[in-house]
XYZ file of C-alpha atoms in Angstrom:
433
model
C -15.742 -3.893 -14.132
C -19.498 -4.228 -14.233
C -19.952 -6.939 -16.823
C -23.351 -8.659 -16.608
C -23.281 -11.910 -14.655
C -24.384 -15.396 -15.581
C -27.918 -16.721 -15.589
C -29.244 -19.351 -13.207
C -28.772 -21.951 -15.941
C -25.062 -21.220 -16.057
C -24.781 -21.587 -12.300
C -26.429 -24.994 -12.414
C -23.934 -25.984 -15.113
C -21.057 -24.851 -12.897
C -22.357 -26.933 -10.007
C -22.307 -29.965 -12.269
C -18.628 -29.301 -13.053
C -17.488 -29.235 -9.433
C -19.574 -32.269 -8.458
C -19.120 -33.526 -4.926
C -16.314 -31.008 -4.283
C -18.996 -28.315 -4.161
C -20.844 -29.579 -1.120
C -19.879 -26.726 1.185
C -22.784 -26.099 3.539
C -24.126 -22.560 3.561
C -23.994 -22.666 7.329
C -20.183 -22.699 7.177
C -19.958 -19.199 5.750
C -23.570 -18.026 5.657
C -25.060 -14.792 6.927
C -25.928 -16.078 10.409
C -22.392 -16.178 11.791
C -21.292 -12.544 11.494
C -23.057 -9.336 12.585
C -23.899 -6.972 9.763
C -22.955 -3.304 9.838
C -25.588 -1.779 12.148
C -27.612 1.448 12.126
C -25.552 2.872 15.004
C -22.421 2.621 12.864
C -23.996 4.583 10.019
C -25.237 7.222 12.456
C -21.754 7.557 14.002
C -20.272 8.046 10.518
C -22.750 10.820 9.749
C -21.996 12.500 13.067
C -18.269 12.403 12.374
C -18.894 14.085 9.027
C -21.162 16.683 10.655
C -18.410 17.442 13.161
C -16.003 18.069 10.281
C -18.435 20.364 8.466
C -18.942 22.825 11.308
C -21.346 24.909 9.227
C -23.256 24.834 5.975
C -25.145 21.989 4.313
C -24.247 18.851 2.376
C -26.502 17.009 -0.056
C -25.650 13.506 -1.287
C -27.578 11.671 -3.967
C -27.661 7.910 -4.290
C -25.607 7.494 -7.475
C -25.760 3.756 -7.945
C -26.682 1.243 -10.584
C -29.115 -1.593 -11.164
C -27.803 -5.166 -11.216
C -29.066 -8.713 -10.995
C -29.889 -8.364 -7.276
C -31.501 -4.932 -7.623
C -30.228 -1.413 -7.135
C -26.876 -0.744 -5.419
C -26.114 2.726 -4.139
C -22.627 4.122 -4.662
C -20.119 3.508 -1.873
C -20.185 7.036 -0.411
C -23.969 7.081 -0.052
C -24.104 3.566 1.392
C -21.239 4.323 3.800
C -23.324 7.108 5.372
C -26.826 5.631 5.153
C -26.737 1.851 4.735
C -29.470 2.336 2.138
C -29.670 0.992 -1.396
C -32.883 2.816 -2.223
C -32.789 4.256 -5.757
C -33.360 7.976 -6.043
C -32.746 8.640 -2.353
C -31.082 11.814 -1.067
C -29.253 12.597 2.183
C -29.164 16.115 3.703
C -26.649 16.934 6.426
C -26.614 20.301 8.211
C -24.834 20.546 11.581
C -26.453 23.813 12.693
C -30.077 22.757 12.186
C -32.478 20.922 14.493
C -32.869 18.129 11.944
C -29.186 17.554 11.314
C -29.625 14.501 9.116
C -32.582 13.985 6.816
C -33.222 11.015 4.543
C -35.354 11.781 1.501
C -37.149 9.001 -0.343
C -38.889 9.137 -3.702
C -42.684 9.482 -3.678
C -44.533 6.194 -3.714
C -46.151 4.887 -6.897
C -48.614 2.174 -5.976
C -49.099 1.019 -9.556
C -45.357 0.689 -10.128
C -44.950 -1.133 -6.811
C -47.211 -3.913 -8.077
C -44.381 -4.686 -10.509
C -41.304 -3.888 -8.453
C -42.361 -4.532 -4.837
C -43.917 -2.499 -2.039
C -42.005 0.384 -0.481
C -42.546 1.480 3.122
C -44.685 4.473 4.018
C -43.081 7.327 5.921
C -43.563 6.771 9.633
C -41.952 7.277 13.011
C -41.007 3.606 13.120
C -39.245 3.933 9.766
C -37.342 6.997 11.005
C -36.202 5.168 14.141
C -35.280 2.015 12.211
C -33.133 4.029 9.790
C -31.589 6.191 12.519
C -32.277 9.638 10.992
C -33.611 12.814 12.601
C -36.255 13.000 9.883
C -37.433 11.037 6.861
C -39.332 12.785 4.097
C -39.948 12.721 0.346
C -37.567 14.087 -2.257
C -40.106 16.760 -3.199
C -39.061 18.688 -0.089
C -35.371 18.830 -1.080
C -35.355 22.263 -2.710
C -37.358 24.041 -0.034
C -35.366 22.481 2.792
C -31.977 23.439 1.363
C -33.112 26.936 0.356
C -34.217 27.480 3.941
C -30.838 26.377 5.265
C -29.037 28.756 2.922
C -30.635 31.759 4.662
C -28.608 30.946 7.779
C -25.391 29.349 6.475
C -24.887 29.979 2.716
C -22.312 27.203 2.292
C -22.752 23.959 0.357
C -20.256 21.150 0.990
C -19.490 18.791 -1.897
C -18.918 15.513 -0.056
C -18.641 13.035 -2.923
C -15.663 13.504 -5.218
C -16.348 15.936 -8.092
C -16.684 14.390 -11.536
C -13.602 14.182 -13.695
C -13.719 16.009 -17.062
C -14.770 12.879 -18.954
C -17.610 12.043 -16.553
C -21.101 13.469 -16.247
C -21.622 16.127 -13.586
C -22.871 14.383 -10.440
C -26.453 14.983 -9.292
C -25.374 16.741 -6.092
C -23.100 19.179 -7.944
C -25.796 19.816 -10.539
C -28.244 20.590 -7.727
C -25.705 22.908 -6.082
C -25.362 24.890 -9.302
C -29.144 25.401 -9.356
C -29.073 26.638 -5.769
C -26.237 29.095 -6.386
C -28.073 30.421 -9.441
C -31.145 31.192 -7.330
C -29.551 32.350 -4.061
C -26.819 35.016 -4.322
C -23.818 34.601 -2.068
C -23.931 30.819 -1.703
C -20.488 29.198 -1.959
C -19.571 25.611 -2.821
C -16.697 24.005 -0.911
C -15.020 20.826 -2.115
C -15.038 18.794 1.112
C -14.638 15.361 -0.472
C -11.377 14.717 1.397
C -13.295 14.371 4.682
C -15.235 11.304 3.630
C -12.211 9.901 1.818
C -10.163 10.145 5.038
C -12.933 8.486 7.041
C -13.201 5.583 4.623
C -9.441 4.969 4.664
C -9.517 3.911 8.340
C -11.480 0.703 8.813
C -13.419 -0.093 11.994
C -13.448 -3.522 13.613
C -16.800 -4.189 11.907
C -15.345 -3.323 8.527
C -12.230 -5.430 9.077
C -14.411 -8.388 10.095
C -16.454 -7.977 6.895
C -13.284 -7.926 4.764
C -11.983 -11.026 6.556
C -15.301 -12.750 5.869
C -15.021 -11.846 2.178
C -11.480 -13.251 2.125
C -12.619 -16.535 3.714
C -15.363 -16.904 1.095
C -12.831 -16.136 -1.635
C -10.449 -18.783 -0.312
C -13.164 -21.429 -0.439
C -14.177 -20.332 -3.927
C -10.609 -20.616 -5.227
C -10.301 -24.057 -3.635
C -13.421 -25.243 -5.456
C -12.213 -23.688 -8.711
C -8.869 -25.482 -8.395
C -10.751 -28.735 -7.984
C -12.212 -28.225 -11.468
C -8.892 -27.311 -13.159
C -7.774 -29.732 -15.856
C -6.771 -29.517 -19.509
C -9.794 -28.817 -21.716
C -11.852 -26.947 -19.121
C -12.502 -23.381 -20.275
C -11.740 -20.256 -18.330
C -15.395 -19.230 -18.284
C -16.392 -22.572 -16.758
C -13.941 -21.946 -13.934
C -15.316 -18.426 -13.521
C -18.751 -19.965 -13.114
C -17.507 -22.419 -10.492
C -16.125 -19.487 -8.541
C -19.336 -17.468 -8.709
C -21.459 -20.445 -7.719
C -19.241 -21.026 -4.684
C -19.444 -17.404 -3.594
C -23.227 -17.366 -3.816
C -23.618 -20.679 -2.054
C -21.573 -19.256 0.822
C -23.880 -16.252 1.138
C -22.010 -13.622 -0.863
C -24.541 -11.876 -3.086
C -21.903 -10.251 -5.238
C -18.450 -10.734 -6.646
C -16.336 -7.748 -5.637
C -15.277 -7.327 -9.274
C -15.305 -9.292 -12.507
C -12.856 -12.130 -11.977
C -9.671 -12.460 -14.004
C -9.220 -16.125 -14.960
C -6.492 -16.488 -17.551
C -4.251 -19.390 -18.554
C -1.073 -19.494 -20.631
C -0.587 -16.343 -22.667
C -3.770 -14.927 -21.094
C -2.026 -15.012 -17.707
C 0.222 -12.208 -18.972
C -2.702 -9.896 -19.844
C -3.312 -7.638 -16.863
C -7.058 -7.094 -17.254
C -7.948 -10.165 -19.251
C -11.745 -10.339 -19.663
C -12.686 -12.839 -22.404
C -12.318 -16.074 -20.380
C -13.069 -18.127 -23.487
C -9.941 -20.265 -23.824
C -9.543 -23.920 -22.835
C -6.759 -24.785 -20.409
C -3.769 -26.723 -21.723
C -1.270 -28.983 -20.031
C 1.855 -27.147 -18.867
C 0.180 -23.757 -18.532
C -0.065 -21.454 -15.551
C -3.530 -20.245 -14.505
C -3.640 -16.741 -13.054
C -6.593 -15.899 -10.822
C -7.440 -12.391 -9.619
C -10.710 -12.750 -7.748
C -12.682 -11.523 -4.759
C -15.994 -12.051 -3.029
C -17.963 -9.294 -1.362
C -19.473 -9.490 2.119
C -21.815 -6.806 3.455
C -20.531 -4.559 0.668
C -16.839 -5.034 1.648
C -14.434 -6.539 -0.870
C -11.680 -9.116 -0.882
C -9.005 -9.022 -3.591
C -6.814 -12.112 -3.930
C -4.521 -13.266 -6.743
C -2.991 -16.717 -7.048
C -1.057 -18.409 -9.840
C -1.775 -22.128 -10.231
C -0.007 -24.751 -12.381
C -2.619 -26.513 -14.511
C -0.758 -29.832 -14.158
C -0.325 -29.398 -10.416
C 3.453 -28.840 -10.517
C 5.438 -25.762 -11.568
C 8.006 -26.297 -14.288
C 11.580 -25.222 -13.372
C 11.225 -21.912 -15.249
C 7.756 -21.239 -13.861
C 9.045 -21.992 -10.365
C 11.947 -19.589 -10.787
C 9.667 -16.700 -11.808
C 7.154 -17.576 -9.100
C 9.821 -17.470 -6.389
C 10.994 -14.020 -7.524
C 7.464 -12.640 -7.296
C 6.930 -14.262 -3.907
C 10.198 -12.799 -2.600
C 9.095 -9.355 -3.779
C 5.741 -9.761 -2.085
C 7.271 -10.985 1.174
C 9.701 -8.051 1.263
C 6.869 -5.568 0.683
C 4.565 -7.133 3.281
C 7.343 -7.278 5.873
C 7.897 -3.524 5.476
C 4.290 -2.481 6.102
C 3.874 -0.383 9.229
C 2.480 3.031 10.163
C 4.387 5.912 8.635
C 5.484 4.452 5.310
C 3.577 5.132 2.098
C 2.014 2.945 -0.559
C 4.785 4.231 -2.827
C 7.385 2.903 -0.374
C 5.730 -0.524 -0.470
C 5.837 -0.495 -4.264
C 9.500 0.485 -4.418
C 10.469 -2.331 -2.035
C 8.734 -4.938 -4.205
C 10.066 -3.353 -7.384
C 13.627 -3.424 -6.090
C 13.506 -7.197 -5.583
C 12.202 -7.714 -9.118
C 14.719 -5.212 -10.519
C 17.641 -7.107 -8.956
C 16.298 -10.308 -10.541
C 16.365 -8.635 -13.973
C 12.613 -8.377 -14.618
C 11.740 -4.791 -13.698
C 10.424 -4.055 -17.216
C 8.038 -6.994 -16.859
C 6.482 -5.635 -13.654
C 4.019 -3.231 -15.258
C 1.647 -2.123 -12.495
C 1.642 -0.730 -8.976
C 2.057 -3.040 -6.000
C -0.735 -1.807 -3.749
C -4.105 -0.101 -3.513
C -6.499 0.542 -0.651
C -9.319 -1.961 -0.137
C -12.780 -1.550 1.371
C -16.249 -0.789 0.052
C -14.659 -0.415 -3.373
C -11.946 -2.768 -4.583
C -9.849 0.302 -5.316
C -11.149 2.131 -2.293
C -11.358 5.852 -1.658
C -7.918 7.019 -0.513
C -5.377 9.803 -0.497
C -2.268 7.978 -1.678
C -0.049 10.783 -0.486
C -0.887 10.008 3.140
C 1.370 7.681 5.124
C -0.116 4.368 6.176
C -1.917 4.408 9.524
C -3.513 1.771 11.783
C -6.838 0.603 10.397
C -5.934 0.961 6.724
C -6.245 -2.129 4.525
C -4.131 -2.402 1.384
C -3.318 -5.062 -1.172
C 0.208 -6.252 -1.999
C 0.370 -7.699 -5.522
C 3.660 -7.776 -7.402
C 3.794 -9.640 -10.703
C 5.986 -10.601 -13.648
C 4.485 -11.049 -17.135
C 6.383 -12.774 -19.948
C 4.157 -13.195 -23.035
C 6.948 -14.804 -25.090
C 7.072 -17.784 -22.692
C 3.380 -17.601 -21.638
C 4.406 -17.138 -18.003
C 2.366 -14.669 -15.999
C 2.696 -14.708 -12.213
C 0.873 -12.453 -9.758
C 0.461 -13.063 -6.027
C -1.903 -10.739 -4.180
C -2.913 -10.564 -0.546
C -4.824 -8.186 1.713
C -2.962 -6.559 4.603
C -4.209 -4.606 7.635
C -1.958 -1.894 9.017
C -1.750 -2.153 12.827
C -0.203 0.135 15.434
C 2.804 -2.179 15.688
C 3.142 -3.138 12.037
C 0.696 -5.216 10.030
C -1.528 -8.287 9.941
C -1.848 -10.445 6.834
C -5.610 -10.935 6.626
C -5.292 -13.647 3.962
C -2.477 -15.550 5.677
C -4.399 -18.853 5.550
C -4.461 -18.894 1.734
C -1.389 -20.814 0.458
C 1.350 -18.663 -1.083
C 4.606 -20.610 -0.860
C 5.204 -22.606 -4.019
C 5.236 -26.021 -2.323
C 2.095 -25.089 -0.386
C 0.346 -24.078 -3.617
C 1.215 -27.427 -5.221
C -0.085 -29.237 -2.133
C -3.258 -27.117 -2.239
C -3.828 -28.106 -5.866
C -3.313 -31.786 -5.058
C -5.670 -31.674 -2.067
C -8.365 -29.785 -4.012
C -8.444 -32.456 -6.725
C -8.954 -35.481 -4.504
C-alpha cells in the first residue's frame, strides 16, 4: 500500500460520474459529530507503558512518511503522542522527574515561510500536549546519557527491523549510546506496546465504527456508478471522493476494485479495466477516521443480479463467514476462526481456491500490531474475510466484515452493510435509482 493518490482534477471528474447520487451532506458524517482521541488518552497510554517498564529509558522516533495531506507519524509514535510532527522524538523514563519528554526539531524561520509556522516551546504548548517537558531534539543525547548513569537499560519499544529493512532510528541511536557508555543493555520490549494496541478502548472502537459508516456510504455511492463500460479506476475515484466529502482525510489502504478475472487477483492494483455485463465486481476498501481503519469487502454483480453459478459460490463464502463470526468469543484464537471458515469451504470442495487467512487484527494499521498466538480477548477487533477465487470462470468472491470481541462473545461492527445475497441485490437496485 502507499500508492500516490489522485489529483483534485480527478476528484472533480469522479463527482461528475456519481451526479446527484453524491449529494451526501458533510454534516451527516463530518468531524463535528464524534469526539476525537484526546490528550488525556495519549497520556494514559504513556503511563501504562511507563508502568510496564519499571526502570530504564525508552526512546521512540517518529518514523512516518509524507503524503498528500502532510507528514504522518508511524502508528506506534502516534499511539503514544497524538503527534504527526516530522523528526520528533519521545523519551520515556519511569524513574526520572520528567518521565515523558517530547522533543521537537529546532525551528527554521526561513523554511517555515515555505512550509508553515511551527509553535515555539512554551508552557502552554507543554500543557496542551500533555507532557512533563517539551524541548528540542538537540538535547536528546545529553538527556539519555544522563539517565544511563542511574539505570543503564534501554527499552526498544517499536518492533525491531526485519533483516530486509533499514535499522530503525531508535535502534541506531541505542547502538551509539552503548558504544559510548559501557554496561548499557538493550531490551526488546516491543511486546508491551503491541499488547496495549491489541485491546481497543471505547474511543478507539467508536473511531473504527465511524470509519465503517463512512466506508458503507462510499460503497453505496460507488455501486450507484457501476455499469458496463465504467472503468475500475473511475469507481475508485468515486469511492475516494465520497470518503473525503464525509470528512475522512485518508483511505485506510489502497482500494482493491476488480471485476471479472481481476476479482480473482488477491491484491489487484491496476484498476484499469472497463466493467462488462455478467461480471462480478470485488471491492476491498476502507476509510480512515482519526487514524483508525475500516476494512470491508463486498462482491457485487455488475448487472445487479447474481448468475446461478455466481450465487452458488457466493452462498458458500457467506456460510463460511457466518460460521466463523458465530464462533468468535474470548478464548479462541485467530487460527481457530480461520479453521472454522476453511472447514465450510473444504466441505464444499473449494479449499484449494481459498488462498489466504480469514482474519487479521484491525486498528491504527489495517493489519494492526498483534501477537497472533494470543487468544482473543474483549476489546480486540478482527476482520473475518473468507473467499473463493476461480480464474477459469472469472468468479472471485470475498466477503469481509469487522468484528469486536466482547466479554460475552462478539459484536459485528459492520452489521448494517448488506451481506446476504438478496440484500446485496436489493442494495445494488436501490443505489442505482
